[in-house]
Amino acid sequence: MHFFNKALSPKTLQKIYQEVTPFLIMFILVVLFLNTILFNPIKFPLDSYYHFSRIHNLSGNFLQFLYPQNFLSLGQIGVASNVFYPSLGLQLIVNFFPFIHNSLLLYKIVLLMINFLLAAIFYSILHFKLRAQPTIAAILSLLWSGSVFSLFNIAEATAAIGIPLIVYGLFNHNEKKLIQMHCYWPFNIMVLTHIIEYDYFFICLCLLTDLLFHQ
């Protein structure tokens, strides 16, 4: 404790507090936004049950994404549909919670985590890269996160996590490291998470790239 008091000055501690606080507030607001789903019994529509089934199957082990994921079945039993639908993105998130064996609880935690990641990454780009004010960045980030989850399901939302990184990387295409960090890995996660969203985004990406590189 003495070491930290000596190493971190009051100004440094105040700066850390100022930077961490928006993330804590966004997390609390995300919990409030999802409170009906998180704390009450829920009835899955067809598409949501498919994603719940995938999360249940992926929680079997860390490499479960290498195997087919059955549709409308738990434990990979039953008629298979979309069996080779990419699952790596969800697998990476599910792997954070290997100690949770309740599939419904895991589904809700993954839902919360993805929603928070959507807001946190968007906020990081706006505030730390584009120097937006914390309040404005937090509001826009929560609007982005809420909009994605209002329109899409878990897999689509997971793929959308990298969209702000990719767009920022393209607008800074003169810096090779930024393109590799902000475009390459998020784009690969998107490809390995949701094919349809990748197809739509790839078309938009081609148009945006053409505008940026041929000005």
Tab-separated table of C-alpha atoms in Angstrom:
chain	number	residue	atom	x	y	z
A	1	MET	CA	0.000	0.000	0.000
A	2	HIS	CA	2.867	2.359	0.851
A	3	PHE	CA	4.401	1.660	-2.560
A	4	PHE	CA	1.232	2.702	-4.401
A	5	ASN	CA	0.833	5.827	-2.280
A	6	LYS	CA	4.406	6.759	-3.089
A	7	ALA	CA	4.302	5.849	-6.775
A	8	LEU	CA	0.955	7.504	-7.576
A	9	SER	CA	0.643	11.193	-6.933
A	10	PRO	CA	-2.734	12.767	-6.072
A	11	LYS	CA	-2.934	14.187	-9.619
A	12	THR	CA	-2.308	10.738	-11.101
A	13	LEU	CA	-4.940	9.153	-8.865
A	14	GLN	CA	-7.405	11.886	-9.809
A	15	LYS	CA	-6.673	11.300	-13.507
A	16	ILE	CA	-7.209	7.539	-13.136
A	17	TYR	CA	-10.459	8.172	-11.280
A	18	GLN	CA	-11.669	10.537	-14.004
A	19	GLU	CA	-10.882	8.025	-16.760
A	20	VAL	CA	-12.294	4.957	-14.989
A	21	THR	CA	-15.518	6.592	-13.772
A	22	PRO	CA	-17.209	6.795	-17.216
A	23	PHE	CA	-16.646	3.053	-17.735
A	24	LEU	CA	-18.222	2.276	-14.347
A	25	ILE	CA	-21.188	4.521	-15.128
A	26	MET	CA	-21.643	2.920	-18.550
A	27	PHE	CA	-21.531	-0.547	-16.974
A	28	ILE	CA	-24.210	0.389	-14.440
A	29	LEU	CA	-26.405	1.901	-17.164
A	30	VAL	CA	-25.976	-1.208	-19.337
A	31	VAL	CA	-27.113	-3.351	-16.383
A	32	LEU	CA	-30.147	-1.104	-15.957
A	33	PHE	CA	-30.839	-1.255	-19.691
A	34	LEU	CA	-30.777	-5.062	-19.610
A	35	ASN	CA	-32.350	-5.500	-16.162
A	36	THR	CA	-35.535	-7.144	-17.483
A	37	ILE	CA	-33.511	-9.804	-19.289
A	38	LEU	CA	-30.892	-10.240	-16.564
A	39	PHE	CA	-33.104	-10.530	-13.487
A	40	ASN	CA	-36.396	-11.944	-14.732
A	41	PRO	CA	-37.457	-15.200	-16.432
A	42	ILE	CA	-37.243	-14.769	-20.199
A	43	LYS	CA	-38.930	-16.461	-23.130
A	44	PHE	CA	-36.664	-16.994	-26.110
A	45	PRO	CA	-37.872	-16.205	-29.612
A	46	LEU	CA	-36.638	-18.645	-32.246
A	47	ASP	CA	-33.451	-16.790	-33.214
A	48	SER	CA	-32.478	-16.091	-29.594
A	49	TYR	CA	-32.913	-19.751	-28.695
A	50	TYR	CA	-30.490	-20.630	-31.472
A	51	HIS	CA	-27.838	-18.368	-29.916
A	52	PHE	CA	-28.616	-19.703	-26.451
A	53	SER	CA	-28.097	-23.218	-27.837
A	54	ARG	CA	-24.745	-22.189	-29.293
A	55	ILE	CA	-23.569	-20.681	-26.009
A	56	HIS	CA	-24.586	-23.880	-24.213
A	57	ASN	CA	-22.641	-25.987	-26.713
A	58	LEU	CA	-19.602	-23.694	-26.761
A	59	SER	CA	-19.319	-23.851	-22.973
A	60	GLY	CA	-18.386	-27.541	-23.318
A	61	ASN	CA	-14.689	-26.757	-23.812
A	62	PHE	CA	-12.366	-24.066	-25.147
A	63	LEU	CA	-12.171	-25.590	-28.644
A	64	GLN	CA	-15.842	-26.341	-29.151
A	65	PHE	CA	-16.056	-23.787	-31.985
A	66	LEU	CA	-14.158	-26.266	-34.185
A	67	TYR	CA	-17.168	-28.592	-34.199
A	68	PRO	CA	-20.666	-28.171	-35.709
A	69	GLN	CA	-23.182	-26.297	-33.608
A	70	ASN	CA	-26.698	-27.704	-33.833
A	71	PHE	CA	-29.797	-25.586	-34.179
A	72	LEU	CA	-32.615	-25.797	-31.589
A	73	SER	CA	-30.818	-28.428	-29.567
A	74	LEU	CA	-28.788	-28.493	-26.382
A	75	GLY	CA	-25.735	-30.675	-26.117
A	76	GLN	CA	-25.502	-30.937	-29.925
A	77	ILE	CA	-28.369	-33.413	-30.099
A	78	GLY	CA	-31.040	-33.176	-32.783
A	79	VAL	CA	-31.470	-31.858	-36.286
A	80	ALA	CA	-28.533	-29.739	-37.410
A	81	SER	CA	-28.989	-26.449	-39.225
A	82	ASN	CA	-26.297	-23.860	-39.928
A	83	VAL	CA	-23.914	-26.378	-38.382
A	84	PHE	CA	-20.793	-24.682	-39.699
A	85	TYR	CA	-21.874	-21.193	-38.717
A	86	PRO	CA	-18.685	-19.504	-37.393
A	87	SER	CA	-18.524	-19.469	-33.602
A	88	LEU	CA	-15.029	-18.220	-32.734
A	89	GLY	CA	-16.184	-14.766	-31.607
A	90	LEU	CA	-18.680	-16.181	-29.127
A	91	GLN	CA	-16.203	-18.865	-28.075
A	92	LEU	CA	-13.650	-16.228	-27.033
A	93	ILE	CA	-16.222	-14.518	-24.817
A	94	VAL	CA	-17.649	-17.736	-23.354
A	95	ASN	CA	-14.110	-18.804	-22.419
A	96	PHE	CA	-13.937	-15.941	-19.904
A	97	PHE	CA	-16.425	-17.810	-17.708
A	98	PRO	CA	-15.330	-21.473	-17.553
A	99	PHE	CA	-16.627	-21.817	-13.979
A	100	ILE	CA	-20.269	-21.088	-14.918
A	101	HIS	CA	-22.187	-24.273	-15.724
A	102	ASN	CA	-25.670	-22.787	-15.799
A	103	SER	CA	-26.310	-22.129	-19.499
A	104	LEU	CA	-29.028	-19.541	-18.940
A	105	LEU	CA	-26.872	-17.590	-16.471
A	106	LEU	CA	-23.956	-17.781	-18.912
A	107	TYR	CA	-26.194	-16.497	-21.723
A	108	LYS	CA	-27.202	-13.483	-19.621
A	109	ILE	CA	-23.611	-12.714	-18.582
A	110	VAL	CA	-22.403	-12.962	-22.182
A	111	LEU	CA	-25.248	-10.646	-23.203
A	112	LEU	CA	-24.151	-8.125	-20.566
A	113	MET	CA	-20.466	-8.420	-21.479
A	114	ILE	CA	-21.043	-7.909	-25.214
A	115	ASN	CA	-23.286	-4.902	-24.575
A	116	PHE	CA	-20.665	-3.338	-22.308
A	117	LEU	CA	-17.838	-4.066	-24.779
A	118	LEU	CA	-19.815	-2.361	-27.535
A	119	ALA	CA	-20.085	0.773	-25.405
A	120	ALA	CA	-16.541	0.627	-23.949
A	121	ILE	CA	-14.741	0.228	-27.288
A	122	PHE	CA	-16.825	2.924	-28.966
A	123	TYR	CA	-16.126	5.223	-26.000
A	124	SER	CA	-12.383	4.491	-26.159
A	125	ILE	CA	-12.239	5.481	-29.827
A	126	LEU	CA	-14.240	8.666	-29.291
A	127	HIS	CA	-12.508	9.814	-26.101
A	128	PHE	CA	-8.922	8.565	-26.317
A	129	LYS	CA	-8.430	8.743	-30.087
A	130	LEU	CA	-10.768	11.503	-31.261
A	131	ARG	CA	-10.533	13.511	-27.995
A	132	ALA	CA	-14.293	13.803	-27.472
A	133	GLN	CA	-15.512	14.989	-24.087
A	134	PRO	CA	-16.222	12.068	-21.685
A	135	THR	CA	-19.911	12.951	-21.293
A	136	ILE	CA	-20.542	13.209	-25.028
A	137	ALA	CA	-18.483	10.080	-25.729
A	138	ALA	CA	-20.361	8.090	-23.061
A	139	ILE	CA	-23.790	9.166	-24.334
A	140	LEU	CA	-22.936	8.302	-27.944
A	141	SER	CA	-21.413	4.993	-26.849
A	142	LEU	CA	-24.540	3.962	-24.949
A	143	LEU	CA	-26.689	4.960	-27.929
A	144	TRP	CA	-24.473	2.822	-30.182
A	145	SER	CA	-24.605	-0.147	-27.810
A	146	GLY	CA	-28.351	0.114	-27.315
A	147	SER	CA	-29.001	0.507	-31.038
A	148	VAL	CA	-26.971	-2.583	-31.907
A	149	PHE	CA	-28.807	-4.727	-29.361
A	150	SER	CA	-32.171	-3.321	-30.379
A	151	LEU	CA	-31.586	-4.395	-33.978
A	152	PHE	CA	-29.453	-7.523	-33.671
A	153	ASN	CA	-28.929	-10.656	-31.583
A	154	ILE	CA	-25.872	-11.861	-29.668
A	155	ALA	CA	-23.792	-13.091	-32.616
A	156	GLU	CA	-24.449	-10.006	-34.730
A	157	ALA	CA	-23.666	-7.763	-31.749
A	158	THR	CA	-20.392	-9.640	-31.134
A	159	ALA	CA	-19.360	-9.046	-34.736
A	160	ALA	CA	-20.273	-5.352	-34.393
A	161	ILE	CA	-17.792	-4.839	-31.519
A	162	GLY	CA	-14.960	-4.305	-33.985
A	163	ILE	CA	-16.751	-1.897	-36.349
A	164	PRO	CA	-15.579	1.333	-34.605
A	165	LEU	CA	-11.988	0.023	-34.593
A	166	ILE	CA	-12.113	-0.828	-38.295
A	167	VAL	CA	-13.583	2.529	-39.306
A	168	TYR	CA	-11.017	4.424	-37.211
A	169	GLY	CA	-8.188	2.364	-38.698
A	170	LEU	CA	-9.337	3.126	-42.247
A	171	PHE	CA	-9.545	6.852	-41.604
A	172	ASN	CA	-5.920	6.645	-40.397
A	173	HIS	CA	-4.796	4.420	-43.268
A	174	ASN	CA	-1.458	6.215	-43.620
A	175	GLU	CA	-0.272	4.581	-40.394
A	176	LYS	CA	0.447	0.901	-41.064
A	177	LYS	CA	0.395	-0.141	-37.387
A	178	LEU	CA	-3.031	1.404	-36.893
A	179	ILE	CA	-4.448	-0.524	-39.845
A	180	GLN	CA	-3.042	-3.794	-38.491
A	181	MET	CA	-4.304	-3.182	-34.952
A	182	HIS	CA	-7.670	-1.576	-35.712
A	183	CYS	CA	-8.634	-3.426	-38.896
A	184	TYR	CA	-6.969	-6.818	-39.215
A	185	TRP	CA	-7.975	-8.517	-35.947
A	186	PRO	CA	-11.477	-6.992	-35.588
A	187	PHE	CA	-12.206	-7.863	-39.218
A	188	ASN	CA	-11.140	-11.474	-38.685
A	189	ILE	CA	-13.277	-11.765	-35.562
A	190	MET	CA	-16.232	-10.454	-37.563
A	191	VAL	CA	-15.625	-13.025	-40.312
A	192	LEU	CA	-15.516	-15.805	-37.719
A	193	THR	CA	-18.614	-14.640	-35.848
A	194	HIS	CA	-21.417	-13.720	-38.220
A	195	ILE	CA	-21.293	-14.360	-41.954
A	196	ILE	CA	-24.283	-12.252	-43.033
A	197	GLU	CA	-23.188	-9.165	-41.106
A	198	TYR	CA	-19.693	-9.645	-42.511
A	199	ASP	CA	-21.106	-9.689	-46.054
A	200	TYR	CA	-23.033	-6.450	-45.553
A	201	PHE	CA	-20.158	-4.746	-43.778
A	202	PHE	CA	-17.657	-5.928	-46.397
A	203	ILE	CA	-19.663	-4.187	-49.127
A	204	CYS	CA	-19.750	-0.957	-47.087
A	205	LEU	CA	-16.053	-1.380	-46.289
A	206	CYS	CA	-15.171	-1.651	-49.990
A	207	LEU	CA	-17.067	1.567	-50.731
A	208	LEU	CA	-15.441	3.387	-47.802
A	209	THR	CA	-11.973	2.129	-48.748
A	210	ASP	CA	-12.474	3.282	-52.331
A	211	LEU	CA	-13.405	6.761	-51.125
A	212	LEU	CA	-10.462	6.997	-48.725
A	213	PHE	CA	-7.739	5.671	-51.013
A	214	HIS	CA	-8.875	7.374	-54.231
A	215	GLN	CA	-9.502	10.911	-53.079
